[in-house]
Coordinates of C-alpha atoms and ligand atoms in Angstrom, one line a residue:
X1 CA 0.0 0.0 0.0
X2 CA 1.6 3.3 -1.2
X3 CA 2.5 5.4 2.2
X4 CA 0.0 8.7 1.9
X5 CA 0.7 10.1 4.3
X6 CA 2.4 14.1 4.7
X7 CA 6.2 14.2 6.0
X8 CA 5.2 16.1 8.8
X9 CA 2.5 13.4 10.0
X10 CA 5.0 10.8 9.8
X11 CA 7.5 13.0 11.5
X12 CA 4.8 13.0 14.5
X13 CA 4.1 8.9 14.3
X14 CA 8.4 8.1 14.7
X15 CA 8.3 10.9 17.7
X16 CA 5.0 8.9 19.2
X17 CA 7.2 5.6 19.7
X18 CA 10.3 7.2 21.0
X19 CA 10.6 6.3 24.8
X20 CA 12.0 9.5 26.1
X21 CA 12.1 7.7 29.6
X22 CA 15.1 5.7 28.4
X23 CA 18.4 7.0 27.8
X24 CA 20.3 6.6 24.4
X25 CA 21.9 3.3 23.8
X26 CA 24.7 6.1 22.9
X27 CA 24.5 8.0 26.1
X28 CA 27.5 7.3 27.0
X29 CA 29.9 7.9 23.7
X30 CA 32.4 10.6 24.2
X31 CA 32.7 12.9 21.3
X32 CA 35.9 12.0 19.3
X33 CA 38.5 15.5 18.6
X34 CA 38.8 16.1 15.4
X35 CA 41.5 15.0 13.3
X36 CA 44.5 16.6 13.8
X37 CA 46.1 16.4 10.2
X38 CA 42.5 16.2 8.1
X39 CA 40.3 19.6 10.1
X40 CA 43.3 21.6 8.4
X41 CA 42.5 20.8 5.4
X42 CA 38.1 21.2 6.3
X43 CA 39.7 25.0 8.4
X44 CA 41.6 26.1 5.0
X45 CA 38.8 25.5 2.7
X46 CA 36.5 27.2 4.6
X47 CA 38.8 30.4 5.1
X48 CA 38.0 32.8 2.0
X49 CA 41.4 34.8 3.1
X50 CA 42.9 35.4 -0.4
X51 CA 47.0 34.5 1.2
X52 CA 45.7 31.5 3.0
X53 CA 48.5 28.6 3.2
X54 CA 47.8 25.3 3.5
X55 CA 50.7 23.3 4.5
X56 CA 49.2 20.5 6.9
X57 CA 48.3 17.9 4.9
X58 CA 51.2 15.9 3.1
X59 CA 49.9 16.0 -0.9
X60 CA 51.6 17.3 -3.2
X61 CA 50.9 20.6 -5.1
X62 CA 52.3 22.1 -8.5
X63 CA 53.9 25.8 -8.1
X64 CA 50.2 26.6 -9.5
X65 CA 48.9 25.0 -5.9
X66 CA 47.0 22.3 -7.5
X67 CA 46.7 19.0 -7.1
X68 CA 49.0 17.0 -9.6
X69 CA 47.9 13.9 -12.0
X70 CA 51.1 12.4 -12.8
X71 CA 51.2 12.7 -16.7
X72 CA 51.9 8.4 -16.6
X73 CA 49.0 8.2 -14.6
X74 CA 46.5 9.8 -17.0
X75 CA 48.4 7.3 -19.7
X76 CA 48.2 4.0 -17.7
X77 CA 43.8 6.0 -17.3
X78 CA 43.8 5.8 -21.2
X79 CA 45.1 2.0 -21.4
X80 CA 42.3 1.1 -18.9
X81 CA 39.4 3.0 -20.4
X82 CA 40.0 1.4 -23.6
X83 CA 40.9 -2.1 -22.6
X84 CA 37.9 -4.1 -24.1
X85 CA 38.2 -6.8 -21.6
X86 CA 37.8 -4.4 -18.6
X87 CA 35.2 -5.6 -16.3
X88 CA 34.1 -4.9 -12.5
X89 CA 34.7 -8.0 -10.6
X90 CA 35.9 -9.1 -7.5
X91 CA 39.8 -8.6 -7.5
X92 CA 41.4 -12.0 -5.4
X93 CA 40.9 -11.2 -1.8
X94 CA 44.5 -10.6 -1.1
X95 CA 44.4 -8.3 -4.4
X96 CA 45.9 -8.5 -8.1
X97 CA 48.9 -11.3 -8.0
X98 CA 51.3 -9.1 -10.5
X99 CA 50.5 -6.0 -8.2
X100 CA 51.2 -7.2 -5.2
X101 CA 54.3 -8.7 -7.0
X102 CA 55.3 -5.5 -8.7
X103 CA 55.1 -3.4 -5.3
X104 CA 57.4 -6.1 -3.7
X105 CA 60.2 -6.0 -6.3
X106 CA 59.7 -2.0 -6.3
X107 CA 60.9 -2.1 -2.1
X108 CA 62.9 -5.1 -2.4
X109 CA 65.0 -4.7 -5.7
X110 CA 64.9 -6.0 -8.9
X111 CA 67.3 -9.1 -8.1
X112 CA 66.2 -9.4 -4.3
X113 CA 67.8 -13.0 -2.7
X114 CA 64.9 -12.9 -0.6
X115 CA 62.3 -12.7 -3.5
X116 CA 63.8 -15.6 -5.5
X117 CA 64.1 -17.5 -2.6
X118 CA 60.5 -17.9 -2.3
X119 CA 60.1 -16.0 0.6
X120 CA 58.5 -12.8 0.2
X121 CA 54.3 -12.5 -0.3
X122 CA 52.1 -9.3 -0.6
X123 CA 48.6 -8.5 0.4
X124 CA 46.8 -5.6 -1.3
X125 CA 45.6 -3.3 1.1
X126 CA 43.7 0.1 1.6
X127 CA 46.6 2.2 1.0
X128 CA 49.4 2.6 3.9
X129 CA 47.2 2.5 6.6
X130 CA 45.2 -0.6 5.7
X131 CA 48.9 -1.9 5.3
X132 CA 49.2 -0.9 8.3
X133 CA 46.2 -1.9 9.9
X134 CA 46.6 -5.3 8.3
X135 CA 49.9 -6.1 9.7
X136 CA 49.2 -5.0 13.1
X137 CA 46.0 -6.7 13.4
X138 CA 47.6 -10.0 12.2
X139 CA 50.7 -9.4 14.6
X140 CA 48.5 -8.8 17.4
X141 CA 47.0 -12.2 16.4
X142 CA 50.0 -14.7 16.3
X143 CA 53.3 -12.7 17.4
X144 CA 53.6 -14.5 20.7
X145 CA 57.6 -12.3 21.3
X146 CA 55.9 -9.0 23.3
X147 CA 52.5 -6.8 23.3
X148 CA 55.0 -3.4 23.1
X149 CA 55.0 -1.7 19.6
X150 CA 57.4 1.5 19.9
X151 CA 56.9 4.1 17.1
X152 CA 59.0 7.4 17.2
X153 CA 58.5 10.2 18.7
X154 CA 57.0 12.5 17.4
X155 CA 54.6 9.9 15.7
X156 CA 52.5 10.2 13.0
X157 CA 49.4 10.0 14.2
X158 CA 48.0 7.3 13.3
X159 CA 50.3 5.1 14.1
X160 CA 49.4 5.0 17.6
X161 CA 45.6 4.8 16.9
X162 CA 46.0 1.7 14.4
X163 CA 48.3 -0.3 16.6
X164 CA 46.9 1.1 19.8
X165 CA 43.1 0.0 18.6
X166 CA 44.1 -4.0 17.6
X167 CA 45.3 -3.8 21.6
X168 CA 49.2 -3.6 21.6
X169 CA 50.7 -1.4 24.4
X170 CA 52.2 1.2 22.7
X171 CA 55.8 3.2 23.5
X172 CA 57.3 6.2 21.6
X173 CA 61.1 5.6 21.1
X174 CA 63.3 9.2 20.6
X175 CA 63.7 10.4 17.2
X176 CA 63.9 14.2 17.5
X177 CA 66.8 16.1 18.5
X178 CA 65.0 19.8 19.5
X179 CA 68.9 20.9 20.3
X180 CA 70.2 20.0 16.7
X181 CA 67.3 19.9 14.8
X182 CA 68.0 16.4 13.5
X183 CA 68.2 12.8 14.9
X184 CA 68.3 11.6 18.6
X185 CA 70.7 8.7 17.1
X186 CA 71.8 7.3 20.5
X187 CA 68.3 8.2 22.6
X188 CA 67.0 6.0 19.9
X189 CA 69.5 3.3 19.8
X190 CA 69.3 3.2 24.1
X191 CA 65.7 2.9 24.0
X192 CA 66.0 -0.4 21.4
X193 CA 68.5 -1.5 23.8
X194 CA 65.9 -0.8 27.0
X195 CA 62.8 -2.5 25.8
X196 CA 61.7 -5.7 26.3
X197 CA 63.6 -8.5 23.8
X198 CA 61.7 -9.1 20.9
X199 CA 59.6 -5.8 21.0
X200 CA 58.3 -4.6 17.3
X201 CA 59.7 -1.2 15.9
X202 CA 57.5 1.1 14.0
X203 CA 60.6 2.6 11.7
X204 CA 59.8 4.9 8.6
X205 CA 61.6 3.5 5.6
X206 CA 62.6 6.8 4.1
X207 CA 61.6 10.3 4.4
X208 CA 60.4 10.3 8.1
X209 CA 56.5 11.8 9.4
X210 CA 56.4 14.3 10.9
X211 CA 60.0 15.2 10.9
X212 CA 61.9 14.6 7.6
X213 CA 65.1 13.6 9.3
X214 CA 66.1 9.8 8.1
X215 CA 69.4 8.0 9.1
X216 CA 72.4 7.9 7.5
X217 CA 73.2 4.5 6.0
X218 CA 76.1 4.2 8.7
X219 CA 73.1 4.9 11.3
X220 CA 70.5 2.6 9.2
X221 CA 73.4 -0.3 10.5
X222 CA 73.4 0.5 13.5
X223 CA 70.3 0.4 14.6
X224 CA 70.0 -3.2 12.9
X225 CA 72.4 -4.4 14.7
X226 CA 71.2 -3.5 18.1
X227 CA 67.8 -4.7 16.7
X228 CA 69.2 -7.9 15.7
X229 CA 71.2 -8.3 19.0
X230 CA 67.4 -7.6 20.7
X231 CA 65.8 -10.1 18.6
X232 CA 62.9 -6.9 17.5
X233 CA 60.5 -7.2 15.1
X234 CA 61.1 -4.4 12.1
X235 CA 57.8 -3.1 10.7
X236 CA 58.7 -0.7 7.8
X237 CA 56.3 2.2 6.5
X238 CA 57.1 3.1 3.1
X239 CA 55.2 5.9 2.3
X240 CA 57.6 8.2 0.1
X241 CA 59.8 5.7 -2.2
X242 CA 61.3 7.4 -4.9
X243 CA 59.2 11.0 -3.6
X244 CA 61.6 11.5 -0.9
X245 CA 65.0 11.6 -2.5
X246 CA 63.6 11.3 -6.3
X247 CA 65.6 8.0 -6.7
X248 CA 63.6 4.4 -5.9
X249 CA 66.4 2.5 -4.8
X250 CA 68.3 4.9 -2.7
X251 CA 64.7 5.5 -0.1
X252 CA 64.4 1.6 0.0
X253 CA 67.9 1.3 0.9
X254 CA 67.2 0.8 4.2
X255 CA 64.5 -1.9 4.2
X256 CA 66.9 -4.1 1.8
X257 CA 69.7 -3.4 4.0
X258 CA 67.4 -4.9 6.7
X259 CA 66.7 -7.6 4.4
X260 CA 69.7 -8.6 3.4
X261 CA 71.3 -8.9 7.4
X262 CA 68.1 -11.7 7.2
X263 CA 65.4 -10.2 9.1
X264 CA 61.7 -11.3 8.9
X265 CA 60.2 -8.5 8.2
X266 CA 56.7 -6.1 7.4
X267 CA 56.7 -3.4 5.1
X268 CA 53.7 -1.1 4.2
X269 CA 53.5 0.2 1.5
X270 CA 51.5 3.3 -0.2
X271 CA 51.0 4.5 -3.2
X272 CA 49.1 7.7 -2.3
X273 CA 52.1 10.3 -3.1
X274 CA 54.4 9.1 -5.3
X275 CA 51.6 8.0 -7.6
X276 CA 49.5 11.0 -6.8
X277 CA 46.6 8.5 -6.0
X278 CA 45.8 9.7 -2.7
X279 CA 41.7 9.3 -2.8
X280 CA 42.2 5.7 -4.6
X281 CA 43.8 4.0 -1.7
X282 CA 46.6 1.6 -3.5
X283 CA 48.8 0.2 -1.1
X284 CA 50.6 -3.2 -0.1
X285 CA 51.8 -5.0 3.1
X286 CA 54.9 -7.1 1.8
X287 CA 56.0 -9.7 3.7
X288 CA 59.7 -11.0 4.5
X289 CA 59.5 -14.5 6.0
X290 CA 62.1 -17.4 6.7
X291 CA 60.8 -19.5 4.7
X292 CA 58.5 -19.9 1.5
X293 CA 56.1 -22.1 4.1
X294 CA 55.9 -19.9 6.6
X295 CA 55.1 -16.9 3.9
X296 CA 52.6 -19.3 3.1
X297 CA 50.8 -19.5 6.2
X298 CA 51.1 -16.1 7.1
X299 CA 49.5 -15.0 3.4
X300 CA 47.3 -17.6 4.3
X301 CA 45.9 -15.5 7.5
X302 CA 46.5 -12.2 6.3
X303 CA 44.0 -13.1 3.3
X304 CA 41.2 -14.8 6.1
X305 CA 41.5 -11.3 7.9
X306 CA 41.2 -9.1 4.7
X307 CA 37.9 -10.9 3.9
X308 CA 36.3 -10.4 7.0
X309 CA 37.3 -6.9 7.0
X310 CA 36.9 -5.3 3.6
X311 CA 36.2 -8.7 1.5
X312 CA 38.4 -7.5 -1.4
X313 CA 40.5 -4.4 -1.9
X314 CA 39.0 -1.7 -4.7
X315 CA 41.0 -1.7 -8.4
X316 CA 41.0 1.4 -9.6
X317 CA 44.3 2.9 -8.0
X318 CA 46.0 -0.6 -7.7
X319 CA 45.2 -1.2 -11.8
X320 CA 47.0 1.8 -12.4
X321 CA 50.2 1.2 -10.7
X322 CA 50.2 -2.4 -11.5
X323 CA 50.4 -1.0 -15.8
X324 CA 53.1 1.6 -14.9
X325 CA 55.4 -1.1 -12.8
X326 CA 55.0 -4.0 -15.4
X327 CA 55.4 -2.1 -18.1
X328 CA 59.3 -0.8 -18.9
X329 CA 58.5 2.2 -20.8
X330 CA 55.7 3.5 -18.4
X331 CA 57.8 2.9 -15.7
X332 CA 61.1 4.8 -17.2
X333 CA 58.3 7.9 -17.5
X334 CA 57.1 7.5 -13.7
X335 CA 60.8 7.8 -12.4
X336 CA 60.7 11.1 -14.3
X337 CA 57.7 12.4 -12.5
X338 CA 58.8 11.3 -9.3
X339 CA 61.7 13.8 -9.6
X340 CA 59.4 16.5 -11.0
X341 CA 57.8 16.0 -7.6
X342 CA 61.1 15.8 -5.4
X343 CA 62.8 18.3 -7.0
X344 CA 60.2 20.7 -6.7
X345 CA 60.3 19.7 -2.7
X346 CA 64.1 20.4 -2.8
X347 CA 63.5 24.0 -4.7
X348 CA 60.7 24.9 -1.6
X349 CA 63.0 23.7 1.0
X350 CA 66.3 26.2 -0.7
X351 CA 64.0 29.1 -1.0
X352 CA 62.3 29.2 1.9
X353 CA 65.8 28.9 3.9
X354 CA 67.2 31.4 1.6
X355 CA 64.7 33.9 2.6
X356 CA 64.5 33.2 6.4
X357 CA 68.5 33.8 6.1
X358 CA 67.6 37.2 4.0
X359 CA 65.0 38.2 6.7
X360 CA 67.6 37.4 9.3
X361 CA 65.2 35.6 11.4
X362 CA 66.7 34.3 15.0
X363 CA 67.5 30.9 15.1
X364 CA 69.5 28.4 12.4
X365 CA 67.3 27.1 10.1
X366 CA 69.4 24.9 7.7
X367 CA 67.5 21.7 9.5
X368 CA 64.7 22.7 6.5
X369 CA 67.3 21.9 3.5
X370 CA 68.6 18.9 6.0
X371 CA 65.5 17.3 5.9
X372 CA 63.8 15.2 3.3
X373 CA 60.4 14.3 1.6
X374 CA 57.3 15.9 1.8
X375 CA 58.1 17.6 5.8
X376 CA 59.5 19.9 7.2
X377 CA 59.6 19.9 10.8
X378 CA 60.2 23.4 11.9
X379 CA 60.8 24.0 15.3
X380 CA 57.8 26.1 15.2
X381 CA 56.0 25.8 18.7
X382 CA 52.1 25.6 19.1
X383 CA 51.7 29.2 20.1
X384 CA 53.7 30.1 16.7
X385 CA 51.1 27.8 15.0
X386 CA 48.2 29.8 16.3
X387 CA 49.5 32.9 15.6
X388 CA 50.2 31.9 12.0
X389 CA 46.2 30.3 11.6
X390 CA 44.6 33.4 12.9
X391 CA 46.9 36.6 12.1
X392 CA 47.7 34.7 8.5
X393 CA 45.8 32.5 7.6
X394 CA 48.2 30.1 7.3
X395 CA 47.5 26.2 8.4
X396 CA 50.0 23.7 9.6
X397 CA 49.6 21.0 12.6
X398 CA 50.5 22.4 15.8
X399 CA 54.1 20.6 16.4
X400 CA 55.4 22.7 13.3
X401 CA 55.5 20.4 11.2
X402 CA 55.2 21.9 7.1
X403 CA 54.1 20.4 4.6
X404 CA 56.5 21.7 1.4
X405 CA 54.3 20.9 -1.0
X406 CA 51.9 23.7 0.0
X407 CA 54.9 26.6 -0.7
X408 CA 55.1 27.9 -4.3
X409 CA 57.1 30.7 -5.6
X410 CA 53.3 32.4 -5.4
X411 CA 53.4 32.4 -1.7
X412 CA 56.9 31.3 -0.3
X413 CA 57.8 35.3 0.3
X414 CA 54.4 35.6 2.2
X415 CA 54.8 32.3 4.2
X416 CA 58.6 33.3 5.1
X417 CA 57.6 36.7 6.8
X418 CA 55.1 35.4 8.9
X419 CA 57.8 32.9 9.7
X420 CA 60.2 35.4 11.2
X421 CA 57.0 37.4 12.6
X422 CA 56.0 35.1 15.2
X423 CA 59.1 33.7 15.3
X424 CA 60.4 37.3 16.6
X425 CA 57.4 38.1 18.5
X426 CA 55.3 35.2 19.7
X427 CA 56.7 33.7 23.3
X428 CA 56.5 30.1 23.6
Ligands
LMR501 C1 50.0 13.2 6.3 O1 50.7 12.8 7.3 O2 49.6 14.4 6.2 C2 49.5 12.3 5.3 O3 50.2 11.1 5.4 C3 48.0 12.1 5.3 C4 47.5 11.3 6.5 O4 46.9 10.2 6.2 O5 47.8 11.6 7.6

């Protein structure tokens, strides 16, 4: 029978069977903050300032401040939208075999001992933090060593939310140096050596959030060596290779290092920035194991959990980087974007130094050329940070952190005088 009757009367019937003697089965749920990284990005858009900055979250712009289709992306577009045989099905639930194949060679090396050896497996996931979220929630599951993840501090946030919420105890380990602006080397090589044998280490593979500040090689060694002397569990996140220092092999140096002194190991990997395929959500958890068996069983698990979680991961994004990394010519081109995007990065980081140096602004500030990737981490404090949202209109997370990608030659003059503004004149 078709419902007759007005909106407004059947407004009035729902109200008539609510039980306003009961409380809310969600009385009691606390209102969750806001996201730290993502309400920038909701605060800029809604600012009509003409000068307004975004430089919170990490995606990369052009020197026009727009978002940025990699030219071999919109090729690899045109092979899929007129491939005949393209359909809509289910992909495998642990994804496309040559993708997750592909994005293991890419962080492992062409020629990687450990890949012909039959040991190495990949699940598709929901970018880096399904790869994320995948490994931990398996590793909460069946490694038996400790309950303690360490990731550094300061953290990218999520981290501690997607290892804190599958129920490991989470520690921060040092990472920053506030005196020299770089690395806390031996404050983070004490804390390995302090935590409980067999803990697992959150360590960014290359191009470190929120700080930008990676190990040298001669640092990468040691801290496998007091990891391997600890018996710790290396979880890599990989979510810059080939953005950070514009060369693929030299930001997955340190996971094949890792590798090659015979760890079992995670990786996660994304393919958000250095495809430019943020919103598509391509990424892959790679797998180092002992053994080709024990790959085997741990694929095997990882694949039970990814169907009871998301089923099957989406194809668009992976389809695309799965045409570039198969196919020689496509991939040749993608290297070339990748340092279009880095070396735009590097250009920021020289000419915002070079006019903080001009301006004479108090303090050193060669820690911004220092660092690499897509942050900057400042030194800014949170009172600076305010300061810079309300008197500028200028957005960036409240531990300093920049992203470069937001700074053009349209507004790197503009940014770099509120810089030594409130650096002069706000107390912190
Ligand atoms: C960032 O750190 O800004 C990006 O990785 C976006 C995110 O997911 O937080």
């Amino acid at each position: 029978m078709p419902n007759t009757a007005s909106s407004s009367q059947r407004l009035g019937q729902i109200s008539a069977h609510l039980d306003n003697s009961k409380m809310s089965v969600f009385q009691n749920v606390p209102q969750a903050p806001a996201d730290v990284i993502f309400s920038l990005t909701a605060g800029y858009k809604a600012d009509t300032h003409p000068q307004k900055i975004n430089v919170g979250v990490g995606a990369f712009r052009t020197d026009e401040l727009k978002p940025y289709v990699l030219p071999v992306v919109k090729k690899a577009d045109a092979i899929l939208f007129n491939d005949p045989n393209l359909d809509h099905e289910y992909l495998p639930i642990a994804g496309t075999p040559s993708y997750t194949q592909a994005a293991s060679k890419l962080i492992l090396g062409e020629n990687s001992p450990a890949i012909q050896q039959g040991r190495v497996g990949g699940v598709q996931t929901i970018s880096g933090t399904g790869a994320n979220h995948t490994g931990a929630a398996f590793l909460s599951q069946y490694y038996t060593k400790s309950r303690k993840v360490y990731i550094s501090k300061p953290t990218w946030a999520n981290h501690r939310a997607i290892f804190g919420g599958v129920g490991f105890q989470v520690e921060e380990y040092p990472y920053w140096d506030p005196e020299t602006r770089g690395l806390n080397y031996q404050g983070m090589l004490q804390c390995m050596r302090d935590a409980p044998n067999g803990s697992i280490f959150l360590i960014h593979a290359c191009a470190h959030n929120p700080t930008g500040v990676d190990p040298t090689p001669e640092q990468w060694k040691g801290i496998a060596e007091v990891m391997k002397a600890k018996d710790h569990f290396p979880f890599f996140d990989c979510a810059y290779q080939g953005f950070a220092s514009g060369d693929l092999d030299r930001d997955a140096w340190a996971v094949r290092y890792f590798v090659d002194q015979g760890f079992e190991l995670f990786v996660a990997q994304s393919f958000a920035k250095n495809f430019g395929l943020y919103g598509e959500r391509a990424g892959n958890l790679t797998v180092v194991s002992k053994s080709p068996a024990d790959k085997q069983r741990v694929l095997s698990q990882l694949e039970k959990l990814q169907r009871a979680e998301i089923s099957n991961p989406p194809a668009y994004g992976s389809r695309i980087v799965d045409i570039v990394l198969n196919d020689p010519a496509l991939y040749a081109e993608w290297k070339e974007n990748l340092q279009y995007m880095s070396n735009r990065i590097i250009t920021m980081r020289k000419a915002l130094y070079e006019r903080l140096v001009a301006l004479g602004t108090p303090g050193t500030w060669n820690h911004i050329t220092d660092q690499i990737g897509m942050f900057s981490f400042t030194g800014l404090k949170a009172p600076q940070v305010k300061v810079l949202k309300e008197k500028y209109h200028i957005y960036m997370t409240d531990n300093g952190r920049v992203s470069m990608a937001g700074l053009s030659t349209r507004n790197i003059d503009y940014f770099a005088k509120a810089i030594d503004d409130v650096v002069r004149n706000v107390a912190v």
